């Protein structure tokens, strides 16, 4: 009897959208599937900032355990939430074609505050640091919860606006009319990409899921996550990375940034390499950042985040 591939997912609307998208793609290939939804600690504990819950893997740990226990065969994640080192026995089976990589500001119809003072909400230290770097007179407050919860909190607050990943809002049709593309903000490594992970020794499932892989997205997210890993920053550190393939010049372009929590220190790097030189691009850019003062910023970040726990 042919195996039914059990798809593990968080139970938020966005996570379920991602799981159903993968389910349809697998079923279109002619295979049977079942979706199994579980709650992660990151969804349950909403009164603490992410860095207090542990630097990496807060949204993926529950599904990792379910997979290692044999309850599910694959898990679908927003790739930016996935730690750069996967648990032993679990491998990256496919990266789907990337959606919108940008962050957007959802506001209440008036942008005058951008010229004066304002209060912006985000649960991301990367967004916080980049916002304060650009708008040092503003206040940034913590915003937690799934996309729907965060949109509701913004609606009920007196905040000027909140920062979201465009892809998340677009996927579940929540993107409002009053938004601003933050094309100056470097996205999180692998933002806009979905990843499917599976057990390493599950040959059948890996062969099926590998057919969903988009090579260009796989390479670009590899470069970005290599940059993150070399800096030794967890998913929550103020690190941005964006790699893209330039068809005209047959090159990979990369932009990376590392900031202090208050946004006052910022090291940015941009590099373009021939297509055959992509394998060490993230590593080389991270090394340059570390040599330009990034090592001191990372040391300070580690001590600050440790103190805040």
mmCIF file of N, CA and C in Angstrom, residues 119-249:
data_model
loop_
_atom_site.group_PDB
_atom_site.id
_atom_site.type_symbol
_atom_site.label_atom_id
_atom_site.label_comp_id
_atom_site.label_asym_id
_atom_site.label_seq_id
_atom_site.Cartn_x
_atom_site.Cartn_y
_atom_site.Cartn_z
ATOM 1 N N UNK A 119 5.336 55.719 17.145
ATOM 2 C CA UNK A 119 5.533 54.438 17.824
ATOM 3 C C UNK A 119 5.263 53.318 16.827
ATOM 4 N N UNK A 120 6.260 52.494 16.619
ATOM 5 C CA UNK A 120 6.173 51.387 15.658
ATOM 6 C C UNK A 120 6.259 50.068 16.421
ATOM 7 N N UNK A 121 5.443 49.107 16.024
ATOM 8 C CA UNK A 121 5.413 47.807 16.705
ATOM 9 C C UNK A 121 6.031 46.718 15.831
ATOM 10 N N UNK A 122 6.841 45.885 16.445
ATOM 11 C CA UNK A 122 7.408 44.709 15.775
ATOM 12 C C UNK A 122 7.993 43.773 16.826
ATOM 13 N N UNK A 123 7.923 42.476 16.566
ATOM 14 C CA UNK A 123 8.550 41.501 17.462
ATOM 15 C C UNK A 123 9.944 41.126 17.008
ATOM 16 N N UNK A 124 10.414 41.765 15.931
ATOM 17 C CA UNK A 124 11.700 41.409 15.324
ATOM 18 C C UNK A 124 12.783 42.402 15.709
ATOM 19 N N UNK A 125 13.888 41.906 16.268
ATOM 20 C CA UNK A 125 15.012 42.784 16.604
ATOM 21 C C UNK A 125 15.652 43.358 15.348
ATOM 22 N N UNK A 126 15.610 42.593 14.238
ATOM 23 C CA UNK A 126 16.165 43.081 12.966
ATOM 24 C C UNK A 126 15.379 44.292 12.483
ATOM 25 N N UNK A 127 14.052 44.197 12.511
ATOM 26 C CA UNK A 127 13.213 45.324 12.084
ATOM 27 C C UNK A 127 13.362 46.502 13.042
ATOM 28 N N UNK A 128 13.391 46.202 14.343
ATOM 29 C CA UNK A 128 13.556 47.259 15.351
ATOM 30 C C UNK A 128 14.834 48.049 15.105
ATOM 31 N N UNK A 129 15.957 47.343 14.936
ATOM 32 C CA UNK A 129 17.255 48.002 14.784
ATOM 33 C C UNK A 129 17.311 48.834 13.501
ATOM 34 N N UNK A 130 16.786 48.280 12.420
ATOM 35 C CA UNK A 130 16.821 49.029 11.156
ATOM 36 C C UNK A 130 15.892 50.240 11.202
ATOM 37 N N UNK A 131 14.758 50.095 11.899
ATOM 38 C CA UNK A 131 13.839 51.223 12.013
ATOM 39 C C UNK A 131 14.479 52.353 12.828
ATOM 40 N N UNK A 132 15.079 51.995 13.968
ATOM 41 C CA UNK A 132 15.703 53.009 14.831
ATOM 42 C C UNK A 132 16.923 53.645 14.155
ATOM 43 N N UNK A 133 17.597 52.878 13.307
ATOM 44 C CA UNK A 133 18.729 53.440 12.565
ATOM 45 C C UNK A 133 18.248 54.551 11.635
ATOM 46 N N UNK A 134 17.078 54.346 11.048
ATOM 47 C CA UNK A 134 16.541 55.319 10.081
ATOM 48 C C UNK A 134 15.718 56.416 10.766
ATOM 49 N N UNK A 135 15.017 56.032 11.847
ATOM 50 C CA UNK A 135 14.152 56.978 12.565
ATOM 51 C C UNK A 135 14.518 56.976 14.058
ATOM 52 N N UNK A 136 15.647 57.571 14.417
ATOM 53 C CA UNK A 136 16.127 57.498 15.804
ATOM 54 C C UNK A 136 15.215 58.170 16.827
ATOM 55 N N UNK A 137 14.313 59.056 16.389
ATOM 56 C CA UNK A 137 13.420 59.740 17.341
ATOM 57 C C UNK A 137 12.158 58.922 17.623
ATOM 58 N N UNK A 138 11.996 57.786 16.944
ATOM 59 C CA UNK A 138 10.803 56.966 17.143
ATOM 60 C C UNK A 138 10.977 55.989 18.303
ATOM 61 N N UNK A 139 9.847 55.445 18.757
ATOM 62 C CA UNK A 139 9.823 54.403 19.784
ATOM 63 C C UNK A 139 9.377 53.104 19.119
ATOM 64 N N UNK A 140 10.036 52.006 19.478
ATOM 65 C CA UNK A 140 9.632 50.696 18.948
ATOM 66 C C UNK A 140 9.134 49.836 20.107
ATOM 67 N N UNK A 141 7.940 49.265 19.957
ATOM 68 C CA UNK A 141 7.360 48.416 21.001
ATOM 69 C C UNK A 141 7.238 46.984 20.489
ATOM 70 N N UNK A 142 7.201 46.037 21.413
ATOM 71 C CA UNK A 142 7.160 44.616 21.041
ATOM 72 C C UNK A 142 5.752 44.217 20.596
ATOM 73 N N UNK A 143 5.694 43.406 19.542
ATOM 74 C CA UNK A 143 4.412 42.920 19.017
ATOM 75 C C UNK A 143 4.546 41.444 18.719
ATOM 76 N N UNK A 144 3.741 40.624 19.398
ATOM 77 C CA UNK A 144 3.835 39.176 19.252
ATOM 78 C C UNK A 144 2.517 38.590 18.800
ATOM 79 N N UNK A 145 2.564 37.327 18.378
ATOM 80 C CA UNK A 145 1.366 36.614 17.968
ATOM 81 C C UNK A 145 1.408 36.285 16.489
ATOM 82 N N UNK A 146 0.443 35.486 16.040
ATOM 83 C CA UNK A 146 0.396 35.184 14.618
ATOM 84 C C UNK A 146 -0.045 36.433 13.849
ATOM 85 N N UNK A 147 -0.029 36.356 12.532
ATOM 86 C CA UNK A 147 -0.304 37.534 11.704
ATOM 87 C C UNK A 147 -1.649 38.165 12.050
ATOM 88 N N UNK A 148 -2.688 37.341 12.188
ATOM 89 C CA UNK A 148 -4.029 37.860 12.479
ATOM 90 C C UNK A 148 -4.057 38.592 13.820
ATOM 91 N N UNK A 149 -3.414 37.993 14.829
ATOM 92 C CA UNK A 149 -3.368 38.594 16.168
ATOM 93 C C UNK A 149 -2.646 39.936 16.123
ATOM 94 N N UNK A 150 -1.534 39.986 15.404
ATOM 95 C CA UNK A 150 -0.759 41.231 15.331
ATOM 96 C C UNK A 150 -1.535 42.334 14.614
ATOM 97 N N UNK A 151 -2.250 41.973 13.536
ATOM 98 C CA UNK A 151 -3.057 42.966 12.823
ATOM 99 C C UNK A 151 -4.149 43.524 13.747
ATOM 100 N N UNK A 152 -4.766 42.641 14.540
ATOM 101 C CA UNK A 152 -5.820 43.069 15.466
ATOM 102 C C UNK A 152 -5.247 43.983 16.553
ATOM 103 N N UNK A 153 -4.066 43.616 17.083
ATOM 104 C CA UNK A 153 -3.434 44.443 18.126
ATOM 105 C C UNK A 153 -3.121 45.839 17.590
ATOM 106 N N UNK A 154 -2.656 45.900 16.337
ATOM 107 C CA UNK A 154 -2.371 47.197 15.723
ATOM 108 C C UNK A 154 -3.644 48.024 15.618
ATOM 109 N N UNK A 155 -4.722 47.386 15.181
ATOM 110 C CA UNK A 155 -6.012 48.065 15.005
ATOM 111 C C UNK A 155 -6.493 48.668 16.323
ATOM 112 N N UNK A 156 -6.279 47.929 17.420
ATOM 113 C CA UNK A 156 -6.809 48.352 18.727
ATOM 114 C C UNK A 156 -5.870 49.279 19.484
ATOM 115 N N UNK A 157 -4.699 49.568 18.920
ATOM 116 C CA UNK A 157 -3.676 50.339 19.633
ATOM 117 C C UNK A 157 -3.662 51.799 19.191
ATOM 118 N N UNK A 158 -2.806 52.589 19.860
ATOM 119 C CA UNK A 158 -2.565 53.958 19.412
ATOM 120 C C UNK A 158 -1.208 54.067 18.713
ATOM 121 N N UNK A 159 -0.675 52.932 18.266
ATOM 122 C CA UNK A 159 0.597 52.942 17.554
ATOM 123 C C UNK A 159 0.451 53.616 16.187
ATOM 124 N N UNK A 160 1.573 54.122 15.694
ATOM 125 C CA UNK A 160 1.568 54.739 14.358
ATOM 126 C C UNK A 160 1.493 53.682 13.262
ATOM 127 N N UNK A 161 2.073 52.525 13.534
ATOM 128 C CA UNK A 161 2.078 51.456 12.543
ATOM 129 C C UNK A 161 2.816 50.244 13.057
ATOM 130 N N UNK A 162 2.857 49.198 12.263
ATOM 131 C CA UNK A 162 3.579 47.972 12.616
ATOM 132 C C UNK A 162 4.215 47.401 11.358
ATOM 133 N N UNK A 163 5.330 46.696 11.549
ATOM 134 C CA UNK A 163 6.070 46.142 10.413
ATOM 135 C C UNK A 163 5.749 44.648 10.269
ATOM 136 N N UNK A 164 5.444 44.253 9.041
ATOM 137 C CA UNK A 164 5.112 42.861 8.716
ATOM 138 C C UNK A 164 5.914 42.417 7.498
ATOM 139 N N UNK A 165 6.051 41.101 7.333
ATOM 140 C CA UNK A 165 6.574 40.563 6.078
ATOM 141 C C UNK A 165 5.434 40.607 5.062
ATOM 142 N N UNK A 166 5.704 41.204 3.911
ATOM 143 C CA UNK A 166 4.670 41.324 2.880
ATOM 144 C C UNK A 166 4.111 39.960 2.495
ATOM 145 N N UNK A 167 4.985 38.964 2.371
ATOM 146 C CA UNK A 167 4.563 37.641 1.900
ATOM 147 C C UNK A 167 3.482 37.041 2.794
ATOM 148 N N UNK A 168 3.646 37.176 4.105
ATOM 149 C CA UNK A 168 2.686 36.586 5.034
ATOM 150 C C UNK A 168 1.295 37.170 4.864
ATOM 151 N N UNK A 169 1.221 38.504 4.726
ATOM 152 C CA UNK A 169 -0.080 39.162 4.565
ATOM 153 C C UNK A 169 -0.689 38.847 3.210
ATOM 154 N N UNK A 170 0.159 38.775 2.185
ATOM 155 C CA UNK A 170 -0.339 38.481 0.837
ATOM 156 C C UNK A 170 -0.886 37.064 0.736
ATOM 157 N N UNK A 171 -0.239 36.130 1.420
ATOM 158 C CA UNK A 171 -0.648 34.726 1.313
ATOM 159 C C UNK A 171 -2.049 34.489 1.859
ATOM 160 N N UNK A 172 -2.425 35.233 2.886
ATOM 161 C CA UNK A 172 -3.764 35.005 3.467
ATOM 162 C C UNK A 172 -4.674 36.219 3.250
ATOM 163 N N UNK A 173 -4.360 37.013 2.230
ATOM 164 C CA UNK A 173 -5.207 38.142 1.817
ATOM 165 C C UNK A 173 -5.505 39.127 2.940
ATOM 166 N N UNK A 174 -4.494 39.432 3.737
ATOM 167 C CA UNK A 174 -4.672 40.380 4.840
ATOM 168 C C UNK A 174 -3.963 41.712 4.582
ATOM 169 N N UNK A 175 -3.337 41.858 3.419
ATOM 170 C CA UNK A 175 -2.586 43.080 3.137
ATOM 171 C C UNK A 175 -3.567 44.241 2.940
ATOM 172 N N UNK A 176 -3.515 45.258 3.813
ATOM 173 C CA UNK A 176 -4.493 46.348 3.721
ATOM 174 C C UNK A 176 -4.096 47.376 2.652
ATOM 175 N N UNK A 177 -4.960 48.348 2.450
ATOM 176 C CA UNK A 177 -4.638 49.415 1.486
ATOM 177 C C UNK A 177 -3.593 50.370 2.048
ATOM 178 N N UNK A 178 -3.629 50.568 3.360
ATOM 179 C CA UNK A 178 -2.709 51.531 3.986
ATOM 180 C C UNK A 178 -1.413 50.844 4.406
ATOM 181 N N UNK A 179 -0.530 50.665 3.428
ATOM 182 C CA UNK A 179 0.776 50.083 3.730
ATOM 183 C C UNK A 179 1.841 50.806 2.919
ATOM 184 N N UNK A 180 3.085 50.644 3.364
ATOM 185 C CA UNK A 180 4.223 51.270 2.696
ATOM 186 C C UNK A 180 5.310 50.216 2.518
ATOM 187 N N UNK A 181 5.773 50.006 1.283
ATOM 188 C CA UNK A 181 6.888 49.078 1.052
ATOM 189 C C UNK A 181 8.158 49.644 1.671
ATOM 190 N N UNK A 182 8.811 48.854 2.496
ATOM 191 C CA UNK A 182 10.069 49.293 3.122
ATOM 192 C C UNK A 182 11.240 48.736 2.302
ATOM 193 N N UNK A 183 11.421 49.307 1.102
ATOM 194 C CA UNK A 183 12.445 48.769 0.207
ATOM 195 C C UNK A 183 13.865 49.084 0.673
ATOM 196 N N UNK A 184 13.986 49.916 1.715
ATOM 197 C CA UNK A 184 15.301 50.218 2.304
ATOM 198 C C UNK A 184 15.672 49.228 3.415
ATOM 199 N N UNK A 185 14.712 48.470 3.878
ATOM 200 C CA UNK A 185 14.945 47.533 4.989
ATOM 201 C C UNK A 185 15.402 46.189 4.429
ATOM 202 N N UNK A 186 16.575 45.723 4.854
ATOM 203 C CA UNK A 186 17.099 44.432 4.378
ATOM 204 C C UNK A 186 16.309 43.318 5.066
ATOM 205 N N UNK A 187 15.705 42.424 4.288
ATOM 206 C CA UNK A 187 14.852 41.386 4.887
ATOM 207 C C UNK A 187 15.646 40.366 5.714
ATOM 208 N N UNK A 188 14.906 39.558 6.447
ATOM 209 C CA UNK A 188 15.529 38.458 7.202
ATOM 210 C C UNK A 188 16.067 37.425 6.220
ATOM 211 N N UNK A 189 17.145 36.736 6.595
ATOM 212 C CA UNK A 189 17.619 35.649 5.738
ATOM 213 C C UNK A 189 16.481 34.667 5.440
ATOM 214 N N UNK A 190 16.264 34.385 4.159
ATOM 215 C CA UNK A 190 15.232 33.451 3.672
ATOM 216 C C UNK A 190 13.803 33.972 3.789
ATOM 217 N N UNK A 191 13.628 35.266 4.020
ATOM 218 C CA UNK A 191 12.276 35.827 4.100
ATOM 219 C C UNK A 191 11.538 35.613 2.776
ATOM 220 N N UNK A 192 10.268 35.252 2.877
ATOM 221 C CA UNK A 192 9.452 35.027 1.682
ATOM 222 C C UNK A 192 9.543 33.614 1.134
ATOM 223 N N UNK A 193 10.423 32.785 1.725
ATOM 224 C CA UNK A 193 10.597 31.408 1.237
ATOM 225 C C UNK A 193 9.975 30.409 2.213
ATOM 226 N N UNK A 194 9.426 29.336 1.663
ATOM 227 C CA UNK A 194 8.900 28.237 2.456
ATOM 228 C C UNK A 194 9.814 27.033 2.295
ATOM 229 N N UNK A 195 10.070 26.330 3.392
ATOM 230 C CA UNK A 195 10.931 25.159 3.334
ATOM 231 C C UNK A 195 10.176 23.936 3.849
ATOM 232 N N UNK A 196 10.459 22.792 3.246
ATOM 233 C CA UNK A 196 9.904 21.520 3.712
ATOM 234 C C UNK A 196 11.065 20.690 4.244
ATOM 235 N N UNK A 197 10.939 20.222 5.473
ATOM 236 C CA UNK A 197 11.978 19.358 6.047
ATOM 237 C C UNK A 197 11.416 17.952 6.235
ATOM 238 N N UNK A 198 12.317 16.974 6.190
ATOM 239 C CA UNK A 198 11.909 15.567 6.293
ATOM 240 C C UNK A 198 12.987 14.791 7.043
ATOM 241 N N UNK A 199 12.661 13.549 7.395
ATOM 242 C CA UNK A 199 13.658 12.692 8.033
ATOM 243 C C UNK A 199 14.681 12.234 6.984
ATOM 244 N N UNK A 200 15.919 12.272 7.354
ATOM 245 C CA UNK A 200 17.008 11.956 6.423
ATOM 246 C C UNK A 200 16.888 10.557 5.834
ATOM 247 N N UNK A 201 16.447 9.605 6.646
ATOM 248 C CA UNK A 201 16.425 8.213 6.181
ATOM 249 C C UNK A 201 15.102 7.819 5.507
ATOM 250 N N UNK A 202 14.199 8.784 5.317
ATOM 251 C CA UNK A 202 12.911 8.501 4.677
ATOM 252 C C UNK A 202 13.053 8.736 3.164
ATOM 253 N N UNK A 203 13.536 7.708 2.477
ATOM 254 C CA UNK A 203 13.873 7.831 1.049
ATOM 255 C C UNK A 203 12.637 8.169 0.210
ATOM 256 N N UNK A 204 11.535 7.486 0.467
ATOM 257 C CA UNK A 204 10.309 7.704 -0.322
ATOM 258 C C UNK A 204 9.853 9.167 -0.237
ATOM 259 N N UNK A 205 9.729 9.662 0.986
ATOM 260 C CA UNK A 205 9.230 11.031 1.176
ATOM 261 C C UNK A 205 10.179 12.051 0.554
ATOM 262 N N UNK A 206 11.476 11.854 0.738
ATOM 263 C CA UNK A 206 12.454 12.799 0.182
ATOM 264 C C UNK A 206 12.404 12.832 -1.345
ATOM 265 N N UNK A 207 12.204 11.676 -1.951
ATOM 266 C CA UNK A 207 12.118 11.626 -3.418
ATOM 267 C C UNK A 207 10.884 12.373 -3.924
ATOM 268 N N UNK A 208 9.795 12.253 -3.187
ATOM 269 C CA UNK A 208 8.565 12.948 -3.577
ATOM 270 C C UNK A 208 8.736 14.465 -3.398
ATOM 271 N N UNK A 209 9.161 14.862 -2.203
ATOM 272 C CA UNK A 209 9.227 16.288 -1.862
ATOM 273 C C UNK A 209 10.279 17.033 -2.674
ATOM 274 N N UNK A 210 11.356 16.354 -3.041
ATOM 275 C CA UNK A 210 12.432 17.014 -3.804
ATOM 276 C C UNK A 210 11.923 17.592 -5.128
ATOM 277 N N UNK A 211 10.799 17.061 -5.620
ATOM 278 C CA UNK A 211 10.232 17.556 -6.879
ATOM 279 C C UNK A 211 9.628 18.961 -6.736
ATOM 280 N N UNK A 212 9.466 19.427 -5.491
ATOM 281 C CA UNK A 212 8.915 20.772 -5.250
ATOM 282 C C UNK A 212 10.010 21.828 -5.177
ATOM 283 N N UNK A 213 11.261 21.403 -5.224
ATOM 284 C CA UNK A 213 12.383 22.328 -4.980
ATOM 285 C C UNK A 213 12.584 23.322 -6.129
ATOM 286 N N UNK A 214 12.786 24.606 -5.748
ATOM 287 C CA UNK A 214 13.124 25.650 -6.715
ATOM 288 C C UNK A 214 14.611 25.977 -6.534
ATOM 289 N N UNK A 215 15.421 25.669 -7.525
ATOM 290 C CA UNK A 215 16.883 25.751 -7.380
ATOM 291 C C UNK A 215 17.358 27.176 -7.107
ATOM 292 N N UNK A 216 16.798 28.144 -7.812
ATOM 293 C CA UNK A 216 17.237 29.537 -7.609
ATOM 294 C C UNK A 216 16.961 30.000 -6.173
ATOM 295 N N UNK A 217 15.773 29.698 -5.672
ATOM 296 C CA UNK A 217 15.440 30.059 -4.285
ATOM 297 C C UNK A 217 16.329 29.297 -3.309
ATOM 298 N N UNK A 218 16.593 28.027 -3.597
ATOM 299 C CA UNK A 218 17.455 27.218 -2.729
ATOM 300 C C UNK A 218 18.843 27.855 -2.603
ATOM 301 N N UNK A 219 19.412 28.296 -3.727
ATOM 302 C CA UNK A 219 20.755 28.891 -3.709
ATOM 303 C C UNK A 219 20.742 30.226 -2.967
ATOM 304 N N UNK A 220 19.771 31.080 -3.284
ATOM 305 C CA UNK A 220 19.715 32.408 -2.650
ATOM 306 C C UNK A 220 19.543 32.296 -1.134
ATOM 307 N N UNK A 221 18.664 31.397 -0.684
ATOM 308 C CA UNK A 221 18.453 31.241 0.759
ATOM 309 C C UNK A 221 19.675 30.595 1.418
ATOM 310 N N UNK A 222 20.385 29.741 0.693
ATOM 311 C CA UNK A 222 21.618 29.152 1.216
ATOM 312 C C UNK A 222 22.643 30.255 1.492
ATOM 313 N N UNK A 223 22.804 31.164 0.540
ATOM 314 C CA UNK A 223 23.755 32.272 0.690
ATOM 315 C C UNK A 223 23.394 33.116 1.920
ATOM 316 N N UNK A 224 22.112 33.440 2.043
ATOM 317 C CA UNK A 224 21.656 34.290 3.152
ATOM 318 C C UNK A 224 21.844 33.600 4.501
ATOM 319 N N UNK A 225 21.513 32.319 4.558
ATOM 320 C CA UNK A 225 21.616 31.591 5.828
ATOM 321 C C UNK A 225 23.076 31.306 6.183
ATOM 322 N N UNK A 226 23.927 31.197 5.166
ATOM 323 C CA UNK A 226 25.364 31.040 5.417
ATOM 324 C C UNK A 226 25.922 32.326 6.041
ATOM 325 N N UNK A 227 25.456 33.461 5.563
ATOM 326 C CA UNK A 227 25.839 34.762 6.131
ATOM 327 C C UNK A 227 25.434 34.819 7.601
ATOM 328 N N UNK A 228 24.177 34.436 7.884
ATOM 329 C CA UNK A 228 23.653 34.422 9.249
ATOM 330 C C UNK A 228 24.456 33.472 10.139
ATOM 331 N N UNK A 229 24.691 32.280 9.640
ATOM 332 C CA UNK A 229 25.395 31.253 10.423
ATOM 333 C C UNK A 229 26.832 31.677 10.732
ATOM 334 N N UNK A 230 27.517 32.291 9.755
ATOM 335 C CA UNK A 230 28.911 32.706 9.950
ATOM 336 C C UNK A 230 29.004 33.823 10.979
ATOM 337 N N UNK A 231 27.997 34.688 11.016
ATOM 338 C CA UNK A 231 27.967 35.739 12.039
ATOM 339 C C UNK A 231 27.573 35.167 13.407
ATOM 340 N N UNK A 232 27.097 33.927 13.414
ATOM 341 C CA UNK A 232 26.622 33.252 14.624
ATOM 342 C C UNK A 232 25.418 33.959 15.215
ATOM 343 N N UNK A 233 24.556 34.450 14.348
ATOM 344 C CA UNK A 233 23.338 35.106 14.812
ATOM 345 C C UNK A 233 22.167 34.158 14.717
ATOM 346 N N UNK A 234 21.364 34.088 15.773
ATOM 347 C CA UNK A 234 20.152 33.280 15.706
ATOM 348 C C UNK A 234 19.104 33.985 14.867
ATOM 349 N N UNK A 235 17.946 33.345 14.715
ATOM 350 C CA UNK A 235 16.866 33.927 13.901
ATOM 351 C C UNK A 235 16.448 35.304 14.414
ATOM 352 N N UNK A 236 16.681 35.576 15.710
ATOM 353 C CA UNK A 236 16.185 36.824 16.294
ATOM 354 C C UNK A 236 17.208 37.948 16.264
ATOM 355 N N UNK A 237 18.457 37.704 15.895
ATOM 356 C CA UNK A 237 19.486 38.749 15.907
ATOM 357 C C UNK A 237 19.217 39.793 14.825
ATOM 358 N N UNK A 238 19.681 41.045 15.030
ATOM 359 C CA UNK A 238 19.450 42.114 14.047
ATOM 360 C C UNK A 238 20.353 41.956 12.821
ATOM 361 N N UNK A 239 20.057 40.934 12.040
ATOM 362 C CA UNK A 239 20.847 40.615 10.844
ATOM 363 C C UNK A 239 19.895 40.519 9.659
ATOM 364 N N UNK A 240 20.222 41.235 8.589
ATOM 365 C CA UNK A 240 19.444 41.154 7.358
ATOM 366 C C UNK A 240 20.323 40.599 6.250
ATOM 367 N N UNK A 241 19.713 39.872 5.317
ATOM 368 C CA UNK A 241 20.488 39.295 4.211
ATOM 369 C C UNK A 241 19.562 39.064 3.024
ATOM 370 N N UNK A 242 20.036 39.463 1.840
ATOM 371 C CA UNK A 242 19.204 39.291 0.648
ATOM 372 C C UNK A 242 20.090 38.976 -0.551
ATOM 373 N N UNK A 243 19.920 37.781 -1.093
ATOM 374 C CA UNK A 243 20.649 37.364 -2.295
ATOM 375 C C UNK A 243 19.656 37.213 -3.433
ATOM 376 N N UNK A 244 20.034 37.611 -4.631
ATOM 377 C CA UNK A 244 19.171 37.411 -5.792
ATOM 378 C C UNK A 244 20.006 37.150 -7.032
ATOM 379 N N UNK A 245 19.437 36.374 -7.923
ATOM 380 C CA UNK A 245 20.110 36.033 -9.171
ATOM 381 C C UNK A 245 19.815 37.117 -10.202
ATOM 382 N N UNK A 246 20.862 37.613 -10.842
ATOM 383 C CA UNK A 246 20.724 38.635 -11.892
ATOM 384 C C UNK A 246 20.905 37.955 -13.247
ATOM 385 N N UNK A 247 19.802 37.766 -13.944
ATOM 386 C CA UNK A 247 19.827 37.010 -15.196
ATOM 387 C C UNK A 247 20.656 37.708 -16.280
ATOM 388 N N UNK A 248 20.573 39.032 -16.324
ATOM 389 C CA UNK A 248 21.277 39.789 -17.367
ATOM 390 C C UNK A 248 22.792 39.583 -17.294
ATOM 391 N N UNK A 249 23.323 39.662 -16.083
ATOM 392 C CA UNK A 249 24.783 39.548 -15.926
ATOM 393 C C UNK A 249 25.230 38.153 -15.516
#
